[in-house]
Amino acid sequence: MFTNFFDIYLKNTCPKDSIPFEEGDIIVLHSALDYGKALDINMRKRDNRANLDLWHVNGTSAQKFIVVKNTNGTYSFAAYCSGRYLDVENGVYQRGQNVRQYDANGTGSQSWVPVANSDGSVSFRCAMDSKYMLDVRGGSTADNTNIQIWTDNGKPSQKFKVEVVGKVPYKTGKYHIKSAVGSDMMLDVNKTSTADGTEIVIYSKGNTPSQEFRLMYGAEGSYRLITFCGKAVDVKNAGAEETTKIQQHTANYTKAQNWFIKDAGDDTVNLVSEANGLCMDVDNAKTADGTDVWCYRNDNTKAVKWIIY
């Protein structure tokens, strides 16, 4: 067993040009046992701990995964249908241990090292214990066959054909979000508070943590906007009405915290809530420090347009 991530990477990774994907790719993982079968989040569930299994290829979001490259050189894979990461259950490394989806948590149980095989397939080694590989239980091709980890054996049950089917518009990471209402008006956590329910506002550009947001993947191609204190930009009470306030709240993977980033032209975007289909909007396009941000219909004004950088 290896304890140093860099040592793991050097020992187990394959040459960069032989890995058939890169950060931000959306991929389908076909089983080498039968390329008509692919890894699948059971019933396209969004729930924490929803199981990973094998299912016939159907083109749904349950079979799509977003590639995340970690700073230590390993990879993680976010389920497109939920935004949660492929995870070795409970971080326990033993033969037959289950693989499921779980909240992104930065632990080694969500870290994998891709290994290129001579036949063009890819295997996925557990970063925390290099003895174990991602594996189709019992080498079965039946629908609902469980996905687990198992001792490295080089069999087709541990090999996958990678199909790249798209690319995300923004990779995970820290960003600033500027309002189109004014050249220096930034999305901001009011008064740099860490409390649930703190209003999201616009404020003059400054070198403050309250204006820095981490984009994380949400469900079905959306994003979660994580504030400086680890909370999420949230539609208050998942309200469906125009002028519903936008706040920060403990991250919970609900629709109220999922935002679709849609091209609005002129290098701007709309941030559309999955909870209500309304846009993130600056109250009456005001430019005063501390102006509220709320939900509003897309009226194509500067108030609903943002620049992410």
Coordinates of C-alpha atoms in Angstrom, one line a residue:
M1 CA 0.0 0.0 0.0
F2 CA 1.2 3.5 -0.8
T3 CA 0.8 6.5 1.5
N4 CA 2.2 9.3 -0.7
F5 CA -0.1 10.4 -3.5
F6 CA 2.9 11.6 -5.6
D7 CA 4.5 8.1 -5.3
I8 CA 1.2 6.5 -6.3
Y9 CA 1.0 8.7 -9.4
L10 CA 4.5 8.0 -10.5
K11 CA 4.1 4.3 -10.1
N12 CA 0.6 3.8 -11.6
T13 CA -0.2 6.5 -14.1
C14 CA 0.1 6.0 -17.8
P15 CA 1.8 8.5 -20.2
K16 CA -0.3 11.6 -20.6
D17 CA -0.8 11.1 -24.4
S18 CA -2.2 7.6 -23.9
I19 CA -5.1 8.7 -21.6
P20 CA -8.1 9.2 -23.8
F21 CA -9.7 11.9 -21.8
E22 CA -8.8 15.2 -20.1
E23 CA -10.2 17.4 -17.4
G24 CA -13.7 18.7 -18.2
D25 CA -14.5 15.9 -20.6
I26 CA -17.9 14.2 -20.3
I27 CA -17.4 10.5 -20.8
V28 CA -19.2 7.2 -21.0
L29 CA -17.4 4.1 -19.7
H30 CA -18.2 1.0 -21.7
S31 CA -17.3 -2.3 -20.3
A32 CA -14.7 -4.4 -22.2
L33 CA -16.8 -7.4 -21.4
D34 CA -19.5 -6.0 -23.7
Y35 CA -19.2 -2.5 -25.2
G36 CA -23.0 -2.4 -25.3
K37 CA -22.9 -2.1 -21.5
A38 CA -21.8 0.9 -19.6
L39 CA -21.3 2.1 -16.0
D40 CA -24.5 3.6 -14.8
I41 CA -25.9 5.4 -11.7
N42 CA -28.8 3.2 -10.6
M43 CA -32.1 4.6 -11.9
R44 CA -30.4 8.0 -12.5
K45 CA -30.7 8.8 -8.8
R46 CA -29.3 12.0 -7.3
D47 CA -29.2 10.5 -3.8
N48 CA -26.1 10.2 -1.8
R49 CA -24.9 6.6 -1.9
A50 CA -26.9 5.7 -5.1
N51 CA -25.2 2.6 -6.5
L52 CA -23.0 2.3 -9.5
D53 CA -23.8 -0.7 -11.7
L54 CA -23.7 -2.0 -15.2
W55 CA -26.5 -1.3 -17.7
H56 CA -27.1 -1.5 -21.4
V57 CA -26.1 1.7 -23.2
N58 CA -29.0 4.1 -23.3
G59 CA -27.6 7.6 -23.8
T60 CA -29.0 8.9 -20.5
S61 CA -27.2 11.2 -18.0
A62 CA -27.0 8.2 -15.7
Q63 CA -24.1 6.9 -17.9
K64 CA -22.2 10.2 -18.2
F65 CA -19.3 11.2 -15.9
I66 CA -17.3 14.4 -15.8
V67 CA -13.6 14.1 -15.6
V68 CA -12.0 16.1 -12.7
K69 CA -8.2 16.2 -12.4
N70 CA -6.9 16.6 -8.9
T71 CA -3.9 18.6 -7.9
N72 CA -2.0 15.4 -6.9
G73 CA -2.3 14.0 -10.5
T74 CA -5.1 11.6 -9.7
Y75 CA -8.6 11.8 -11.2
S76 CA -12.1 11.9 -9.9
F77 CA -15.4 11.4 -11.7
A78 CA -18.5 13.4 -11.1
A79 CA -21.8 11.7 -12.0
Y80 CA -23.5 14.0 -14.6
C81 CA -27.0 13.1 -13.2
S82 CA -26.1 14.3 -9.7
G83 CA -22.8 16.1 -9.4
R84 CA -21.7 13.5 -6.8
Y85 CA -18.4 11.6 -7.2
L86 CA -17.6 8.0 -7.7
D87 CA -16.5 6.7 -4.3
V88 CA -15.2 3.6 -2.7
E89 CA -17.7 2.9 0.0
N90 CA -16.6 4.1 3.5
G91 CA -13.0 4.3 2.2
V92 CA -12.5 0.6 2.9
Y93 CA -10.1 -1.2 0.6
Q94 CA -10.9 -4.9 0.3
R95 CA -12.0 -7.3 -2.5
G96 CA -15.6 -6.8 -3.3
Q97 CA -16.0 -3.4 -1.7
N98 CA -18.8 -1.4 -3.3
V99 CA -18.5 1.7 -5.5
R100 CA -21.3 4.3 -5.3
Q101 CA -21.7 8.0 -5.7
Y102 CA -21.1 10.3 -2.7
D103 CA -20.7 14.0 -1.9
A104 CA -17.5 15.5 -3.3
N105 CA -15.2 15.4 -0.2
G106 CA -11.6 15.5 -1.5
T107 CA -10.8 12.2 0.1
G108 CA -8.7 9.4 -1.5
S109 CA -11.8 7.2 -1.8
Q110 CA -12.8 9.4 -4.7
S111 CA -9.4 9.4 -6.4
W112 CA -8.4 7.1 -9.2
V113 CA -5.4 6.5 -11.4
P114 CA -6.1 5.7 -15.1
V115 CA -4.0 2.9 -16.5
A116 CA -3.7 2.5 -20.3
N117 CA -3.9 -1.0 -21.7
S118 CA -2.3 -2.3 -24.9
D119 CA -5.8 -3.0 -26.4
G120 CA -6.8 0.7 -26.1
S121 CA -8.9 0.2 -23.0
V122 CA -8.4 1.9 -19.7
S123 CA -8.4 0.5 -16.2
F124 CA -8.8 2.5 -13.0
R125 CA -6.6 1.9 -10.0
C126 CA -7.6 3.0 -6.5
A127 CA -5.3 5.8 -5.6
M128 CA -5.2 4.9 -1.9
D129 CA -4.3 1.2 -2.4
S130 CA -2.8 0.3 -5.7
K131 CA -3.7 -3.4 -5.3
Y132 CA -7.3 -2.7 -6.2
M133 CA -9.0 -1.8 -9.5
L134 CA -12.5 -0.7 -10.5
D135 CA -14.2 -4.0 -11.4
V136 CA -17.4 -5.5 -12.8
R137 CA -18.5 -8.1 -10.2
G138 CA -18.0 -11.6 -11.4
G139 CA -17.3 -10.6 -14.9
S140 CA -21.1 -10.6 -15.6
T141 CA -22.7 -8.6 -18.4
A142 CA -26.2 -8.7 -17.0
D143 CA -28.0 -5.4 -16.3
N144 CA -27.7 -4.3 -12.7
T145 CA -24.4 -6.1 -12.2
N146 CA -22.7 -4.3 -9.3
I147 CA -19.5 -2.3 -9.7
Q148 CA -16.8 -2.9 -7.0
I149 CA -13.1 -2.9 -6.4
W150 CA -11.1 -6.1 -6.8
T151 CA -7.5 -7.2 -6.8
D152 CA -5.7 -6.2 -10.0
N153 CA -6.0 -9.2 -12.4
G154 CA -5.9 -7.8 -15.9
K155 CA -9.2 -9.3 -16.9
P156 CA -11.8 -7.6 -19.1
S157 CA -13.9 -7.0 -16.0
Q158 CA -11.3 -4.3 -15.1
K159 CA -11.1 -2.7 -18.5
F160 CA -13.2 0.0 -20.0
K161 CA -13.5 1.7 -23.3
V162 CA -13.8 5.5 -22.9
E163 CA -16.2 7.4 -25.1
V164 CA -15.9 11.2 -24.9
V165 CA -19.4 12.6 -25.5
G166 CA -18.9 16.3 -24.6
K167 CA -17.1 18.9 -22.6
V168 CA -18.3 21.2 -19.7
P169 CA -18.2 25.0 -20.3
Y170 CA -16.5 25.6 -17.0
K171 CA -14.1 23.4 -15.1
T172 CA -14.3 23.2 -11.3
G173 CA -12.3 25.9 -9.5
K174 CA -12.5 29.4 -8.1
Y175 CA -14.0 32.2 -10.1
H176 CA -15.2 35.8 -9.8
I177 CA -18.7 36.6 -11.1
K178 CA -19.3 40.2 -12.3
S179 CA -22.7 41.7 -13.0
A180 CA -23.3 43.4 -16.3
V181 CA -25.0 46.3 -14.6
G182 CA -21.7 48.0 -13.7
S183 CA -18.1 47.4 -14.7
D184 CA -16.9 46.8 -11.1
M185 CA -20.0 45.3 -9.5
M186 CA -19.3 41.7 -8.2
L187 CA -21.4 38.9 -6.8
D188 CA -20.7 39.0 -3.1
V189 CA -21.7 37.4 0.2
N190 CA -23.1 40.2 2.3
K191 CA -20.7 41.4 5.0
T192 CA -18.5 38.3 4.5
S193 CA -20.9 36.5 6.9
T194 CA -20.6 32.7 7.3
A195 CA -24.2 32.3 8.5
D196 CA -27.0 30.4 6.7
G197 CA -29.5 32.8 5.2
T198 CA -26.9 35.6 4.5
E199 CA -28.0 37.5 1.4
I200 CA -26.2 37.3 -1.8
V201 CA -25.7 40.9 -3.1
I202 CA -23.5 42.9 -5.5
Y203 CA -20.7 45.0 -4.3
S204 CA -17.8 47.0 -5.7
K205 CA -14.9 44.9 -6.7
G206 CA -12.5 44.3 -3.9
N207 CA -9.8 41.8 -2.8
T208 CA -12.2 40.0 -0.4
P209 CA -13.0 36.3 0.0
S210 CA -16.7 37.1 -0.2
Q211 CA -16.4 37.7 -3.9
E212 CA -14.7 34.4 -4.7
F213 CA -16.9 31.4 -5.7
R214 CA -15.9 27.8 -6.3
L215 CA -17.8 26.2 -9.2
M216 CA -18.7 22.6 -8.5
Y217 CA -20.7 20.3 -10.7
G218 CA -24.4 20.0 -10.0
A219 CA -27.1 17.7 -11.4
E220 CA -27.8 17.4 -15.1
G221 CA -25.1 19.8 -16.3
S222 CA -25.8 22.5 -13.8
Y223 CA -23.3 24.0 -11.4
R224 CA -23.2 24.7 -7.6
L225 CA -21.7 28.0 -6.5
I226 CA -19.8 27.5 -3.3
T227 CA -19.0 30.5 -1.2
F228 CA -15.7 31.3 0.6
C229 CA -17.0 29.5 3.8
G230 CA -18.1 26.3 2.0
K231 CA -21.8 27.1 1.8
A232 CA -23.8 27.2 -1.5
V233 CA -25.6 30.0 -3.3
D234 CA -29.2 29.0 -2.8
V235 CA -32.8 30.1 -3.7
K236 CA -34.4 30.9 -0.4
N237 CA -36.9 28.1 0.5
A238 CA -36.7 26.9 -3.2
G239 CA -39.2 29.6 -3.9
A240 CA -40.9 29.7 -7.3
E241 CA -41.9 33.4 -7.3
E242 CA -40.2 36.3 -8.9
T243 CA -38.1 38.4 -6.5
T244 CA -37.4 35.3 -4.3
K245 CA -34.2 36.2 -2.5
I246 CA -30.9 34.4 -3.1
Q247 CA -28.8 33.5 -0.1
Q248 CA -26.0 31.3 1.1
H249 CA -27.0 28.0 2.8
T250 CA -25.3 24.8 3.9
A251 CA -24.6 22.8 0.8
N252 CA -27.2 20.1 0.3
Y253 CA -27.3 19.2 -3.5
T254 CA -30.9 20.3 -3.8
K255 CA -32.4 22.0 -6.9
A256 CA -32.3 25.3 -5.0
Q257 CA -28.5 25.2 -5.2
N258 CA -28.2 24.1 -8.9
W259 CA -27.6 26.8 -11.5
F260 CA -27.5 26.3 -15.2
I261 CA -25.0 28.6 -17.0
K262 CA -26.5 29.7 -20.3
D263 CA -25.0 31.9 -23.0
A264 CA -26.6 35.3 -23.0
G265 CA -24.5 36.8 -25.8
D266 CA -21.8 39.6 -25.6
D267 CA -19.6 37.3 -23.5
T268 CA -22.2 37.2 -20.7
V269 CA -24.2 34.4 -19.3
N270 CA -27.5 33.8 -17.5
L271 CA -27.5 31.9 -14.2
V272 CA -30.8 29.9 -14.2
S273 CA -32.1 28.2 -11.1
E274 CA -33.1 24.6 -11.5
A275 CA -35.6 25.1 -8.7
N276 CA -37.7 27.6 -10.5
G277 CA -36.4 28.3 -14.0
L278 CA -35.8 32.0 -13.1
C279 CA -32.6 33.9 -13.6
M280 CA -30.2 35.3 -11.0
D281 CA -31.1 39.1 -11.2
V282 CA -29.9 42.3 -9.7
D283 CA -32.8 44.1 -8.0
N284 CA -34.0 46.7 -10.5
A285 CA -30.5 46.8 -12.1
K286 CA -29.3 49.1 -9.3
T287 CA -25.6 49.6 -9.0
A288 CA -25.4 50.6 -5.3
D289 CA -23.2 48.5 -3.0
G290 CA -25.2 45.9 -1.1
T291 CA -28.0 45.7 -3.7
D292 CA -29.9 42.4 -3.4
V293 CA -29.7 39.6 -5.9
W294 CA -33.0 37.7 -6.4
C295 CA -34.8 35.5 -8.9
Y296 CA -36.5 37.1 -11.9
R297 CA -37.7 36.1 -15.4
N298 CA -35.2 36.5 -18.3
D299 CA -36.1 40.0 -19.6
N300 CA -32.7 40.2 -21.5
T301 CA -31.6 43.2 -19.5
K302 CA -28.2 43.7 -17.9
A303 CA -29.7 42.8 -14.6
V304 CA -29.8 39.1 -15.6
K305 CA -26.4 39.0 -17.3
W306 CA -23.1 38.0 -15.6
I307 CA -19.5 37.5 -16.6
I308 CA -17.6 34.6 -15.0
Y309 CA -13.9 34.7 -14.9

